[in-house]
CSV table of C-alpha atoms and ligand atoms in Angstrom, one decimal:
chain,number,residue,atom,x,y,z
A,270,MET,CA,0.2,-0.1,0.1
A,271,ALA,CA,1.2,3.4,-1.0
A,272,GLU,CA,1.6,5.6,2.3
A,273,TRP,CA,-1.8,6.6,3.4
A,274,THR,CA,-2.3,10.1,5.2
A,275,ALA,CA,-5.4,11.6,6.7
A,276,ASP,CA,-5.3,13.8,3.7
A,277,GLU,CA,-6.7,11.2,1.7
A,278,MET,CA,-9.7,10.9,3.9
A,279,PRO,CA,-12.9,11.9,2.0
A,280,ARG,CA,-15.2,14.6,2.7
A,281,LEU,CA,-17.9,13.5,5.6
A,282,ASP,CA,-20.6,16.3,5.3
A,283,GLY,CA,-23.6,15.2,6.7
A,284,LYS,CA,-22.0,12.0,8.4
A,285,THR,CA,-22.2,11.4,12.3
A,286,VAL,CA,-19.2,10.1,14.0
A,287,VAL,CA,-19.0,9.1,17.6
A,288,VAL,CA,-15.6,9.0,19.3
A,289,THR,CA,-15.0,7.9,22.8
A,290,GLY,CA,-12.3,9.6,24.6
A,291,ALA,CA,-12.4,12.5,22.4
A,292,ASN,CA,-10.8,14.7,24.6
A,293,SER,CA,-7.4,13.6,24.9
A,294,GLY,CA,-4.7,12.1,22.6
A,295,LEU,CA,-5.8,10.0,19.7
A,296,GLY,CA,-9.5,10.6,20.4
A,297,PHE,CA,-8.8,14.2,20.3
A,298,GLU,CA,-6.9,14.1,17.1
A,299,GLY,CA,-9.5,11.9,15.4
A,300,THR,CA,-12.3,14.3,16.3
A,301,ARG,CA,-10.4,17.1,15.0
A,302,GLU,CA,-9.8,15.3,11.5
A,303,PHE,CA,-13.5,14.2,11.2
A,304,ALA,CA,-14.8,17.4,11.9
A,305,ALA,CA,-12.5,19.3,9.6
A,306,ARG,CA,-14.0,17.0,7.0
A,307,GLY,CA,-17.4,18.0,7.7
A,308,ALA,CA,-18.8,15.5,10.0
A,309,THR,CA,-20.7,15.8,13.1
A,310,VAL,CA,-18.9,14.4,15.9
A,311,ALA,CA,-20.4,13.2,19.1
A,312,MET,CA,-17.5,13.4,21.7
A,313,ALA,CA,-18.2,10.8,24.3
A,314,CYS,CA,-16.2,11.8,27.4
A,315,ARG,CA,-16.4,10.8,31.0
A,316,SER,CA,-15.7,14.5,31.7
A,317,VAL,CA,-18.0,17.0,30.1
A,318,GLU,CA,-15.6,19.8,31.3
A,319,ARG,CA,-12.7,18.3,29.6
A,320,ALA,CA,-14.4,17.5,26.5
A,321,GLU,CA,-15.6,21.1,26.3
A,322,ALA,CA,-12.3,22.5,26.8
A,323,ALA,CA,-10.9,20.0,24.1
A,324,ALA,CA,-13.7,21.1,21.9
A,325,GLU,CA,-12.9,24.7,22.2
A,326,GLU,CA,-9.1,24.0,21.5
A,327,ILE,CA,-10.1,22.3,18.1
A,328,ARG,CA,-12.3,25.0,17.3
A,329,ALA,CA,-9.7,27.7,18.0
A,330,ASP,CA,-7.2,25.8,16.1
A,331,ALA,CA,-9.5,25.9,13.1
A,332,GLY,CA,-9.9,29.6,13.4
A,333,GLY,CA,-12.7,29.7,15.4
A,334,ALA,CA,-15.4,27.1,13.6
A,335,VAL,CA,-14.8,23.7,12.4
A,336,ASP,CA,-16.3,22.5,9.3
A,337,GLY,CA,-18.5,19.8,10.9
A,338,ALA,CA,-19.9,20.2,14.2
A,339,LEU,CA,-18.8,19.0,17.9
A,340,ASP,CA,-21.4,18.0,19.9
A,341,VAL,CA,-19.9,17.3,23.7
A,342,ARG,CA,-21.7,14.4,25.6
A,343,GLU,CA,-21.0,12.5,28.9
A,344,CYS,CA,-20.5,9.0,28.4
A,345,ASP,CA,-18.5,7.3,31.3
A,346,LEU,CA,-17.4,3.8,30.1
A,347,ALA,CA,-17.1,2.9,33.6
A,348,SER,CA,-20.6,2.9,34.2
A,349,LEU,CA,-23.1,0.9,32.3
A,350,ASP,CA,-25.9,3.5,33.3
A,351,SER,CA,-24.0,6.3,31.8
A,352,VAL,CA,-23.5,4.3,28.5
A,353,ALA,CA,-27.1,3.6,28.4
A,354,ALA,CA,-28.1,7.3,29.0
A,355,PHE,CA,-25.6,8.4,26.4
A,356,ALA,CA,-26.9,5.9,23.8
A,357,GLU,CA,-30.5,7.1,24.8
A,358,GLY,CA,-29.5,10.7,24.0
A,359,LEU,CA,-28.0,9.9,20.9
A,360,GLU,CA,-31.0,8.1,19.6
A,361,ALA,CA,-33.4,10.9,20.6
A,362,ASP,CA,-31.3,13.6,18.6
A,363,TYR,CA,-29.9,11.5,15.8
A,364,ASP,CA,-31.4,9.3,13.0
A,365,ALA,CA,-28.1,7.5,12.5
A,366,VAL,CA,-24.5,7.0,13.5
A,367,ASP,CA,-21.9,6.4,10.6
A,368,VAL,CA,-19.0,5.9,12.5
A,369,LEU,CA,-18.4,4.6,16.0
A,370,CYS,CA,-14.8,4.8,17.3
A,371,ASN,CA,-14.3,2.7,20.3
A,372,ASN,CA,-11.2,4.5,21.2
A,373,ALA,CA,-11.1,5.5,24.9
A,374,GLY,CA,-8.9,3.5,27.4
A,375,VAL,CA,-6.8,3.2,30.6
A,376,MET,CA,-3.6,1.5,30.7
A,377,ALA,CA,-1.8,-0.3,33.8
A,378,ILE,CA,-3.4,1.1,36.3
A,379,PRO,CA,-3.8,-0.5,40.0
A,380,ARG,CA,-6.6,-2.7,40.6
A,381,SER,CA,-10.1,-1.0,41.0
A,382,GLU,CA,-13.5,-1.4,39.8
A,383,THR,CA,-16.0,0.1,37.7
A,384,GLU,CA,-19.5,1.2,39.3
A,385,ASP,CA,-20.8,-2.0,38.0
A,386,GLY,CA,-18.1,-4.0,39.8
A,387,PHE,CA,-15.8,-4.7,36.9
A,388,GLU,CA,-11.9,-4.6,37.0
A,389,THR,CA,-11.5,-1.2,35.5
A,390,GLN,CA,-9.5,-2.1,32.4
A,391,PHE,CA,-11.4,-4.8,31.3
A,392,GLY,CA,-14.6,-2.8,32.2
A,393,VAL,CA,-13.8,0.5,30.7
A,394,ASN,CA,-11.7,-0.9,27.7
A,395,HIS,CA,-13.8,-3.9,26.7
A,396,LEU,CA,-17.1,-4.1,28.4
A,397,GLY,CA,-18.0,-0.5,28.2
A,398,HIS,CA,-17.4,-0.4,24.5
A,399,PHE,CA,-19.2,-3.9,24.3
A,400,ALA,CA,-22.3,-2.2,25.8
A,401,LEU,CA,-22.1,1.0,23.7
A,402,THR,CA,-21.8,-0.6,20.6
A,403,GLY,CA,-24.7,-2.7,21.1
A,404,ARG,CA,-26.6,-0.1,22.3
A,405,LEU,CA,-25.8,2.0,19.1
A,406,PHE,CA,-26.5,-1.0,16.8
A,407,ASP,CA,-29.8,0.5,15.4
A,408,LEU,CA,-28.3,3.9,14.8
A,409,LEU,CA,-25.6,2.3,13.2
A,410,ASP,CA,-27.5,0.1,11.0
A,411,ALA,CA,-29.7,2.9,10.0
A,412,ALA,CA,-26.6,4.8,8.7
A,413,GLU,CA,-25.7,5.2,5.1
A,414,GLY,CA,-22.1,4.7,6.3
A,415,ILE,CA,-19.0,5.0,4.4
A,416,GLY,CA,-18.6,3.0,1.5
A,417,GLY,CA,-22.0,1.6,2.1
A,418,ASP,CA,-21.6,0.3,5.5
A,419,ALA,CA,-21.5,2.0,9.2
A,420,ARG,CA,-18.0,1.4,10.5
A,421,VAL,CA,-17.5,0.2,14.1
A,422,VAL,CA,-13.8,0.9,14.7
A,423,THR,CA,-12.0,-0.5,17.9
A,424,GLN,CA,-8.9,0.6,19.1
A,425,SER,CA,-6.4,-2.1,20.3
A,426,SER,CA,-2.8,-2.1,21.1
A,427,GLY,CA,0.3,-4.2,20.2
A,428,ALA,CA,-0.2,-5.3,23.9
A,429,HIS,CA,-2.9,-7.6,22.8
A,430,GLU,CA,0.2,-10.0,22.4
A,431,GLN,CA,0.6,-9.9,26.3
A,432,GLY,CA,-2.8,-10.7,26.6
A,433,GLU,CA,-4.2,-14.0,28.0
A,434,MET,CA,-8.0,-14.9,28.4
A,435,ASP,CA,-8.9,-16.6,31.9
A,436,PHE,CA,-12.5,-17.3,31.6
A,437,ALA,CA,-12.2,-18.5,35.4
A,438,ASP,CA,-11.2,-15.2,36.6
A,439,LEU,CA,-12.0,-12.6,34.0
A,440,ASN,CA,-12.5,-10.1,36.9
A,441,TRP,CA,-8.9,-10.6,38.2
A,442,GLU,CA,-10.1,-11.4,41.8
A,443,ARG,CA,-7.8,-14.1,42.4
A,444,SER,CA,-4.6,-12.3,41.3
A,445,TYR,CA,-3.8,-8.8,39.3
A,446,GLY,CA,-1.2,-7.9,37.3
A,447,LYS,CA,-1.8,-4.6,35.9
A,448,TRP,CA,0.1,-5.0,32.6
A,449,LYS,CA,-1.4,-8.5,32.4
A,450,ALA,CA,-5.1,-6.9,32.6
A,451,TYR,CA,-4.1,-4.3,30.1
A,452,GLY,CA,-2.9,-6.9,27.6
A,453,ARG,CA,-5.9,-9.0,28.3
A,454,SER,CA,-8.3,-5.9,27.8
A,455,LYS,CA,-6.6,-5.2,24.4
A,456,LEU,CA,-6.9,-8.9,23.3
A,457,ALA,CA,-10.7,-8.7,24.3
A,458,ASN,CA,-10.8,-5.7,22.0
A,459,LEU,CA,-9.8,-7.8,19.1
A,460,LEU,CA,-12.0,-10.9,20.0
A,461,PHE,CA,-14.9,-8.7,20.0
A,462,ALA,CA,-14.1,-6.7,16.9
A,463,TYR,CA,-13.6,-9.9,15.0
A,464,GLU,CA,-16.6,-11.9,16.4
A,465,LEU,CA,-18.8,-8.7,15.6
A,466,GLN,CA,-17.7,-9.1,12.0
A,467,ARG,CA,-18.1,-12.9,11.9
A,468,ARG,CA,-21.9,-12.6,13.3
A,469,LEU,CA,-22.7,-9.7,10.9
A,470,ASP,CA,-21.1,-12.1,8.1
A,471,ALA,CA,-23.6,-14.7,9.4
A,472,THR,CA,-26.5,-12.7,8.8
A,473,GLY,CA,-26.0,-12.7,5.1
A,474,GLY,CA,-23.4,-10.0,4.3
A,475,SER,CA,-23.3,-6.2,4.5
A,476,LYS,CA,-25.2,-3.7,2.6
A,477,ALA,CA,-22.1,-2.9,0.8
A,478,SER,CA,-21.1,-6.5,-0.2
A,479,ASP,CA,-24.5,-8.1,-0.6
A,480,GLU,CA,-27.9,-7.5,-1.9
A,481,ASP,CA,-28.8,-5.3,1.0
A,482,ASN,CA,-30.0,-8.3,3.0
A,483,GLY,CA,-27.8,-8.0,5.9
A,484,PHE,CA,-26.9,-5.3,8.5
A,485,GLY,CA,-25.2,-2.4,7.1
A,486,ILE,CA,-22.2,-2.6,9.6
A,487,ARG,CA,-18.7,-3.4,9.2
A,488,SER,CA,-16.4,-3.9,12.2
A,489,VAL,CA,-12.6,-2.9,11.8
A,490,ALA,CA,-9.7,-3.4,14.3
A,491,CYS,CA,-6.7,-1.0,14.6
A,492,HIS,CA,-4.0,0.1,16.9
A,493,PRO,CA,-1.8,3.1,17.0
A,494,GLY,CA,1.6,1.9,17.6
A,495,TYR,CA,3.4,3.9,20.4
A,496,THR,CA,2.2,7.3,20.3
A,497,ASP,CA,2.9,10.2,22.7
A,498,THR,CA,-0.4,10.8,24.6
A,499,ASN,CA,-1.6,11.1,28.1
A,500,LEU,CA,-2.3,7.2,28.4
A,501,GLN,CA,1.4,6.6,29.5
A,502,LEU,CA,1.5,9.6,31.9
A,503,ARG,CA,-1.7,8.5,33.6
A,504,THR,CA,-0.1,5.1,34.1
A,505,ALA,CA,2.7,6.8,36.0
A,506,GLU,CA,0.4,9.1,37.7
A,507,GLU,CA,-1.5,6.1,39.0
A,508,SER,CA,1.5,4.3,40.0
A,509,GLY,CA,2.2,6.8,42.7
A,510,ASN,CA,6.0,6.9,41.7
A,511,PRO,CA,7.2,10.3,40.5
A,512,LEU,CA,10.2,8.7,38.8
A,513,MET,CA,8.1,6.9,36.5
A,514,LYS,CA,6.3,10.0,35.3
A,515,VAL,CA,9.7,11.3,34.5
A,516,GLY,CA,10.5,8.1,32.9
A,517,MET,CA,7.3,7.8,30.8
A,518,LYS,CA,7.7,11.5,29.5
A,519,ALA,CA,11.3,10.9,28.5
A,520,ALA,CA,10.0,7.6,26.7
A,521,ASN,CA,7.5,9.3,25.0
A,522,ALA,CA,9.9,12.1,23.7
A,523,VAL,CA,12.2,9.9,22.2
A,524,LEU,CA,10.1,6.6,21.2
A,525,GLY,CA,6.4,8.0,21.0
A,526,GLN,CA,5.2,9.2,17.2
A,527,ASP,CA,2.9,12.2,17.1
A,528,PRO,CA,-0.8,11.8,17.8
A,529,GLU,CA,-1.3,13.0,14.1
A,530,ILE,CA,0.3,9.8,12.8
A,531,GLY,CA,-0.6,7.7,15.6
A,532,VAL,CA,-4.3,8.3,14.8
A,533,GLU,CA,-4.1,7.4,11.1
A,534,PRO,CA,-5.0,3.6,11.4
A,535,MET,CA,-8.1,4.5,13.2
A,536,LEU,CA,-9.0,7.0,10.6
A,537,TYR,CA,-8.1,4.5,7.7
A,538,ALA,CA,-10.2,1.8,9.5
A,539,ALA,CA,-13.0,4.4,9.5
A,540,THR,CA,-13.0,6.0,6.0
A,541,ALA,CA,-10.6,4.0,3.6
A,542,ASP,CA,-11.7,1.1,1.6
A,543,VAL,CA,-11.4,-1.6,4.1
A,544,ASP,CA,-12.6,-4.8,4.7
A,545,GLY,CA,-14.7,-5.8,7.7
A,546,GLY,CA,-12.7,-7.8,10.3
A,547,ALA,CA,-9.6,-6.2,9.2
A,548,TYR,CA,-6.7,-5.2,11.6
A,549,VAL,CA,-5.0,-1.8,10.5
A,550,GLU,CA,-1.8,-0.8,12.2
A,551,PRO,CA,1.4,1.2,11.7
A,552,GLY,CA,3.3,0.1,8.5
A,553,GLY,CA,6.7,1.2,10.0
A,554,LEU,CA,9.4,-0.1,12.6
A,555,MET,CA,8.0,-3.2,14.3
A,556,ASN,CA,4.4,-1.9,13.4
A,557,MET,CA,5.1,0.6,16.3
A,558,ARG,CA,5.2,3.6,14.1
A,559,GLY,CA,4.4,5.1,10.6
A,560,HIS,CA,1.4,5.3,8.3
A,561,PRO,CA,-1.5,2.6,8.4
A,562,THR,CA,-1.2,-0.7,6.6
A,563,VAL,CA,-3.4,-3.8,6.9
A,564,GLY,CA,-1.8,-6.3,9.0
A,565,ARG,CA,-2.6,-9.4,11.2
A,566,SER,CA,-2.8,-9.5,14.8
A,567,ASN,CA,-1.7,-12.6,16.9
A,568,ASP,CA,-3.0,-16.1,16.7
A,569,ALA,CA,-5.3,-15.9,20.1
A,570,SER,CA,-7.0,-13.1,18.8
A,571,TYR,CA,-8.5,-14.9,16.0
A,572,ASP,CA,-9.4,-17.9,18.5
A,573,ARG,CA,-13.4,-18.3,17.8
A,574,GLU,CA,-14.1,-20.3,20.9
A,575,ASP,CA,-12.6,-17.6,22.9
A,576,ALA,CA,-14.3,-14.9,21.0
A,577,ARG,CA,-17.8,-16.8,21.5
A,578,LYS,CA,-17.0,-17.3,25.3
A,579,LEU,CA,-16.2,-13.5,25.6
A,580,TRP,CA,-19.3,-12.2,23.6
A,581,GLU,CA,-21.5,-14.7,25.8
A,582,TYR,CA,-19.7,-13.4,29.1
A,583,SER,CA,-20.0,-9.9,28.0
A,584,THR,CA,-23.9,-9.9,27.0
A,585,GLU,CA,-24.5,-11.5,30.4
A,586,ALA,CA,-22.3,-9.0,32.1
A,587,THR,CA,-23.6,-6.0,30.5
A,588,GLY,CA,-27.3,-6.9,29.9
A,589,VAL,CA,-26.9,-5.8,26.2
A,590,GLU,CA,-28.1,-8.1,23.7
A,591,TYR,CA,-27.3,-7.7,20.0
A,592,PRO,CA,-29.6,-8.8,17.3
A,593,LEU,CA,-26.8,-11.1,16.0
B,45,NAP,N1,-0.7,6.0,23.2
B,45,NAP,C1,-0.6,4.8,22.7
B,45,NAP,O1,0.9,4.6,22.6
B,45,NAP,C2,-1.4,3.6,22.3
B,45,NAP,C3,-0.7,2.4,22.2
B,45,NAP,C4,-1.6,1.2,22.0
B,45,NAP,C5,-3.1,1.4,22.2
B,45,NAP,N2,-3.5,2.7,22.8
B,45,NAP,C6,-4.9,3.1,22.8
B,45,NAP,O2,-5.3,4.0,22.4
B,45,NAP,C7,-6.7,4.6,22.8
B,45,NAP,C8,-6.6,5.8,23.3
B,45,NAP,O3,-5.4,6.2,24.2
B,45,NAP,P1,-4.7,7.6,24.1
B,45,NAP,O4,-3.4,7.1,23.7
B,45,NAP,O5,-5.5,8.6,23.1
B,45,NAP,O6,-4.7,8.0,25.7
B,45,NAP,P2,-5.1,9.2,26.4
B,45,NAP,O7,-4.5,10.4,25.9
B,45,NAP,O8,-5.1,8.9,27.6
B,45,NAP,O9,-6.8,9.2,26.0
B,45,NAP,C9,-7.5,8.3,26.5
B,45,NAP,C10,-9.0,8.8,26.7
B,45,NAP,O10,-9.9,7.6,27.2
B,45,NAP,C11,-10.9,8.3,28.2
B,45,NAP,N3,-11.2,7.3,29.2
B,45,NAP,C12,-10.6,6.9,30.0
B,45,NAP,N4,-11.3,6.3,31.1
B,45,NAP,C13,-12.7,6.7,30.7
B,45,NAP,C14,-14.1,6.2,31.1
B,45,NAP,N5,-14.2,5.6,32.2
B,45,NAP,N6,-15.2,6.7,30.1
B,45,NAP,C15,-14.7,7.3,29.2
B,45,NAP,N7,-13.6,7.9,28.7
B,45,NAP,C16,-12.4,7.2,29.3
B,45,NAP,C17,-9.9,9.4,28.8
B,45,NAP,O11,-10.6,10.5,29.6
B,45,NAP,P3,-10.1,11.5,30.4
B,45,NAP,O12,-9.2,12.5,29.6
B,45,NAP,O13,-11.2,12.1,31.2
B,45,NAP,O14,-9.0,10.4,31.5
B,45,NAP,C18,-9.1,10.0,27.5
B,45,NAP,O15,-9.9,10.6,26.8
B,45,NAP,C19,-6.5,3.7,24.1
B,45,NAP,O16,-7.7,2.8,24.0
B,45,NAP,C20,-5.4,3.1,24.3
B,45,NAP,O17,-5.4,1.5,24.8
B,45,NAP,C21,-2.8,3.8,22.6
């Protein structure tokens, strides 16, 4: 693939894009790019205050106004009630959602639990997005989408390779390793993204690829490589070790690519001609930097039995049923 950059994104006038974690890092950068092309971006953030400030920054950088619109909304992925309220609000105000970017995340934090009693990394990174996608399913299916299908883009990480599913202790009650839990949550992102596509395929194909007899939704996974964002700094803050913050900042400065590049896999997955079930990643050094390419995640992420078990667990844990 020739090097793809955000300059190749199409105009998105009239499209609605939902971005979780839109106030910081990759979500912020993605929001800026979608809005610059005319999309209305629903900024799904846990802090309305931080999201308003981010929206103001995007507008100011664009000379006072963006081409599209920025719609700040509260959505705390650590609360199933908040996710449900966010989805209800969107249903009341929009007819369709063309792109959902399941982007927000936390990394390697000490063990804590969400409002609903889930270990936070698994609860926010995976279960919150599972619930959100299910609740937005009808709005996604109603959309014209991009290239004929709405897109569900799920942001994983190279750290999925360190993840292991342990269905006897998904909530990390017996033992907890903060990096192991991050790896598992990112593996879960991929198991979910691929299982969603398989279930969509089983309904008879998408609007784009078939005779309009299936759901018009495509599920694409991506990861940003190593990108200099607040993710690493929050890990350091939560560790309580001031030296770690200094170390993370230095590592980010030396090794991290700019968010403008790191966001490209998500933008590519959302708007380029890409198949459902694809994995979009940076094409440069060790797939940790550079412009996007379609690659392959590790074997565990394609394990159909684990994906099925995770889907069943997630349905029961969140109470959100998909029509699939
Ligand atoms: N940066 C990298 O090198 C890298 C590498 C691989 C994968 N990723 C993935 O990229 C995604 C985005 O991370 P980033 O690098 O852009 O980090 P970031 O700058 O820290 O942004 C993370 C976003 O997630 C939001 N968030 C956290 N908990 C949330 C919750 N309970 N409900 C709703 N939103 C919540 C944060 O909100 P607040 O600002 O309010 O905390 C923030 O907006 C994550 O899924 C991460 O795993 C990043």
